[in-house]
């Protein structure tokens, strides 16, 4: 009986230990399952947050108005040097003829006028010059594409390696856009526009007082640089005489007040839209002041 009782106790103990082991295993399994569930929940929450952030970023990127392309800020020519491309505007009598040579010296770049370039291209017999000649001989007006072609050829010459100053071009917004496209072919752009501004009344006084000696080209002004013959008299053919020869001076046909009104009206109508086109690089210079002050403003703008 004692042996049987001992065996029964041992079986009961083993059963108890086995039950405890199963209970521990079950508790451990429950703990692992709970841990896995919490981890999965956190991962799911994290992925959900990442998805929301990605969606918000994508939506913002595609809904944002694209920024306009900025023109290049440096002008590159042969050898990697920066070229300065300047446009000089100013009505007749504003002082362009006085200050342009100073700007040429400062920049080491030529002043280019469409008239001079056109005549040079025709004389040289270049392809674009021949096209221009054919149009002029037929009595037509040289088109913008030909003018821009002449400029394209001219600015390839060695004296334009540091840059160039355009005088009298562009005259319309369409020409300005064609010029921009021409420069963009080389990664270039207009980076300074100088507009000399003088009140029309002052321009009338400046221009309508100009007189010249036809043979020599010597110029006078009835108020600012009168000939000795004028004295205190009113300017006329009889009183405006060349200081050296005593010959009568003359006024150009377009230096009369009536002609000037037409020229100024045309200038303002053409120039205002172009200045708006280049608004980010325009410097307006008060040219109704002393020469030194005007040049200081031009120097600062370029």
XYZ file of C-alpha atoms in Angstrom:
302
model
C 0.000 0.000 0.000
C 2.860 2.372 0.796
C 4.442 1.728 -2.606
C 1.119 2.246 -4.344
C 0.510 5.452 -2.391
C 3.977 6.763 -3.279
C 3.418 6.056 -6.939
C 0.098 7.885 -6.808
C 1.752 10.893 -5.191
C 4.529 10.934 -7.809
C 1.998 10.781 -10.641
C 0.073 13.610 -9.040
C 3.274 15.688 -8.727
C 4.233 15.087 -12.365
C 0.743 16.025 -13.437
C 0.938 19.201 -11.375
C 4.350 20.124 -12.839
C 3.082 19.364 -16.363
C 0.050 21.581 -15.758
C 2.284 24.386 -14.503
C 4.553 24.008 -17.560
C 1.558 24.159 -19.903
C 0.267 27.195 -18.045
C 3.666 28.928 -18.373
C 3.846 28.047 -22.075
C 0.329 29.387 -22.572
C 1.116 32.603 -20.728
C 4.323 33.046 -22.748
C 2.435 32.438 -25.981
C -0.191 34.999 -24.988
C 2.534 37.509 -24.172
C 4.237 36.943 -27.529
C 0.942 37.287 -29.377
C 0.134 40.525 -27.575
C 3.614 41.911 -28.320
C 3.276 41.005 -31.977
C -0.145 42.601 -32.133
C 1.130 45.847 -30.590
C 4.083 45.871 -32.996
C 1.799 45.299 -35.968
C -0.495 48.076 -34.803
C 2.401 50.493 -34.460
C 3.757 49.507 -37.903
C 0.336 49.922 -39.415
C -0.085 53.337 -37.800
C 3.376 54.376 -38.996
C 2.667 53.251 -42.548
C -0.658 55.058 -42.490
C 1.007 58.292 -41.340
C 3.695 57.944 -44.012
C 1.026 57.426 -46.665
C -0.860 60.524 -45.539
C 2.354 62.626 -45.569
C 3.308 61.356 -49.028
C -0.156 62.100 -50.371
C -0.069 65.631 -48.928
C 3.389 66.285 -50.409
C 2.389 64.975 -53.823
C -0.849 66.960 -53.832
C 0.988 70.163 -52.878
C 3.680 69.616 -55.509
C 1.195 69.104 -58.322
C -1.218 71.828 -57.238
C 1.486 74.504 -56.860
C 1.759 76.971 -59.739
C 5.100 76.295 -61.454
C 7.683 79.047 -61.058
C 8.620 80.841 -64.294
C 12.002 80.081 -65.787
C 14.572 82.687 -64.823
C 16.892 84.063 -67.459
C 20.575 83.339 -66.955
C 22.253 85.834 -64.662
C 25.637 85.552 -66.353
C 26.344 85.984 -70.018
C 28.865 83.513 -71.364
C 30.869 84.027 -74.516
C 33.938 82.378 -75.934
C 36.539 81.552 -73.332
C 33.953 81.508 -70.536
C 34.067 85.263 -69.911
C 30.857 87.050 -68.995
C 29.513 89.351 -71.695
C 27.604 92.488 -70.807
C 24.555 92.981 -73.036
C 23.193 96.512 -72.658
C 20.334 98.304 -74.390
C 20.469 102.102 -74.367
C 17.198 104.002 -74.726
C 16.642 107.718 -74.865
C 14.536 110.170 -76.872
C 16.225 112.611 -79.260
C 18.084 115.218 -77.257
C 18.406 113.059 -74.104
C 22.203 112.877 -74.277
C 22.781 109.400 -75.695
C 25.396 110.764 -78.050
C 27.256 112.318 -75.113
C 27.251 109.352 -72.748
C 27.387 106.359 -75.114
C 31.142 106.801 -75.831
C 31.824 106.752 -72.073
C 29.870 103.520 -71.764
C 31.835 102.038 -74.668
C 35.094 102.866 -72.881
C 33.872 101.495 -69.568
C 32.649 98.148 -70.918
C 35.217 97.731 -73.671
C 32.283 96.900 -75.909
C 31.032 98.505 -79.137
C 27.888 100.579 -79.541
C 25.772 98.928 -82.233
C 23.079 100.771 -84.177
C 20.835 98.904 -86.599
C 21.450 101.469 -89.333
C 25.236 101.070 -89.181
C 25.006 97.274 -88.952
C 22.620 97.119 -91.899
C 24.863 99.249 -94.104
C 27.932 97.226 -93.100
C 26.190 93.902 -93.836
C 25.104 95.107 -97.277
C 28.588 96.429 -98.047
C 30.195 93.147 -96.885
C 27.861 91.131 -99.111
C 27.031 88.628 -96.354
C 24.098 86.272 -96.839
C 21.827 88.293 -94.595
C 23.213 91.513 -96.093
C 22.237 90.333 -99.582
C 18.715 89.597 -98.353
C 18.479 93.089 -96.892
C 19.799 94.641 -100.108
C 17.235 92.786 -102.196
C 14.397 94.018 -99.986
C 15.615 97.636 -100.037
C 16.141 97.623 -103.800
C 12.568 96.409 -104.181
C 11.419 99.377 -102.100
C 10.353 97.248 -99.121
C 11.048 97.489 -95.415
C 13.681 95.192 -93.958
C 11.897 92.636 -91.788
C 12.644 91.868 -88.150
C 14.054 88.442 -89.022
C 16.677 90.041 -91.279
C 17.575 92.686 -88.688
C 17.988 90.057 -85.978
C 20.063 87.982 -88.405
C 22.366 90.964 -88.934
C 22.714 91.402 -85.168
C 23.411 87.659 -84.750
C 26.284 87.907 -87.238
C 27.617 91.176 -85.841
C 27.893 90.056 -82.218
C 30.041 87.100 -83.294
C 32.865 89.487 -84.208
C 35.875 89.752 -81.913
C 35.154 93.267 -80.654
C 31.977 91.921 -79.015
C 33.847 89.379 -76.885
C 33.220 91.444 -73.739
C 29.709 92.450 -74.719
C 27.887 95.051 -76.783
C 25.569 98.044 -76.453
C 22.446 98.115 -78.615
C 21.262 101.580 -79.644
C 17.956 101.934 -81.470
C 16.995 98.275 -81.184
C 14.638 96.738 -80.272
C 11.871 99.135 -81.275
C 8.937 96.807 -80.574
C 8.125 94.047 -78.090
C 8.157 91.518 -80.949
C 11.700 92.577 -81.806
C 12.636 92.304 -78.113
C 11.332 88.727 -78.012
C 13.265 87.848 -81.163
C 16.400 89.373 -79.640
C 15.865 87.339 -76.464
C 15.555 84.144 -78.510
C 18.716 84.995 -80.452
C 20.694 85.540 -77.246
C 19.210 82.444 -75.600
C 20.785 80.301 -78.317
C 24.086 80.922 -76.532
C 22.673 80.968 -73.024
C 22.767 84.770 -72.985
C 20.273 87.495 -72.153
C 19.933 91.259 -71.889
C 21.214 92.125 -68.422
C 20.975 95.929 -68.372
C 18.593 98.418 -69.967
C 19.354 102.102 -69.448
C 16.517 104.533 -70.185
C 17.472 108.212 -70.274
C 14.445 110.291 -69.324
C 13.927 114.000 -69.960
C 10.628 115.968 -69.923
C 9.322 116.658 -73.419
C 9.329 120.417 -72.787
C 13.044 120.324 -71.990
C 13.724 118.190 -75.068
C 11.877 120.725 -77.214
C 14.136 123.500 -75.922
C 17.255 121.399 -76.439
C 16.460 120.191 -79.946
C 14.646 123.122 -81.464
C 17.555 125.381 -80.474
C 20.113 123.302 -82.417
C 21.777 124.792 -85.470
C 24.594 123.319 -87.577
C 27.168 124.434 -90.103
C 26.436 122.143 -93.027
C 29.920 122.072 -94.567
C 31.874 121.324 -91.384
C 29.242 119.734 -89.150
C 29.981 122.209 -86.353
C 26.972 122.469 -84.084
C 25.567 125.371 -82.080
C 22.625 126.026 -79.806
C 20.658 129.237 -79.646
C 20.620 129.127 -75.818
C 23.369 126.826 -74.587
C 26.096 127.335 -77.223
C 25.220 130.331 -79.407
C 27.473 131.624 -82.186
C 29.135 134.994 -81.676
C 26.870 136.532 -84.299
C 23.671 135.996 -82.308
C 24.339 138.576 -79.620
C 20.990 139.204 -77.951
C 18.934 138.826 -81.106
C 16.354 136.175 -81.890
C 17.811 133.145 -83.694
C 17.335 133.199 -87.468
C 19.268 132.474 -90.648
C 20.516 136.056 -90.571
C 21.704 136.002 -86.939
C 22.970 132.400 -86.642
C 26.343 132.411 -88.434
C 29.315 130.036 -88.184
C 32.050 131.456 -85.981
C 34.854 130.445 -88.350
C 33.459 131.096 -91.816
C 30.640 133.552 -91.158
C 28.377 131.338 -93.265
C 24.737 130.907 -92.364
C 23.836 128.003 -90.099
C 20.863 125.752 -90.704
C 18.398 123.629 -88.742
C 17.708 120.004 -89.613
C 14.215 119.324 -90.890
C 13.464 117.030 -87.945
C 14.670 119.582 -85.380
C 11.539 121.690 -85.700
C 8.937 121.706 -82.933
C 6.254 120.143 -85.132
C 8.514 117.323 -86.273
C 9.740 116.755 -82.722
C 6.230 116.225 -81.383
C 5.726 113.410 -83.873
C 9.106 111.845 -83.061
C 8.519 111.966 -79.311
C 5.021 110.513 -79.600
C 6.436 107.619 -81.628
C 9.308 107.121 -79.197
C 7.067 106.932 -76.146
C 4.582 104.604 -77.850
C 7.368 102.208 -78.849
C 9.547 102.395 -75.760
C 7.094 102.046 -72.865
C 6.066 98.446 -73.738
C 9.715 97.434 -74.234
C 10.694 98.819 -70.835
C 7.855 96.790 -69.321
C 9.160 93.692 -71.123
C 12.607 94.190 -69.571
C 11.274 95.566 -66.266
C 13.564 93.432 -64.082
C 16.749 94.909 -65.596
C 15.632 98.469 -66.418
C 17.332 101.489 -64.839
C 15.571 104.803 -65.421
C 18.056 107.662 -65.411
C 17.068 111.289 -64.876
C 18.919 112.898 -67.760
C 17.617 116.369 -66.921
C 20.562 117.145 -64.647
C 24.283 117.813 -64.883
C 26.438 115.634 -67.136
C 28.405 114.238 -64.206
C 25.263 113.258 -62.330
C 23.784 111.593 -65.413
C 26.962 109.610 -66.073
C 27.170 108.531 -62.417
C 23.660 107.051 -62.707
C 24.523 105.278 -65.977
C 27.758 103.972 -64.478
C 25.862 102.554 -61.487
C 23.271 100.901 -63.737
C 25.869 99.063 -65.818
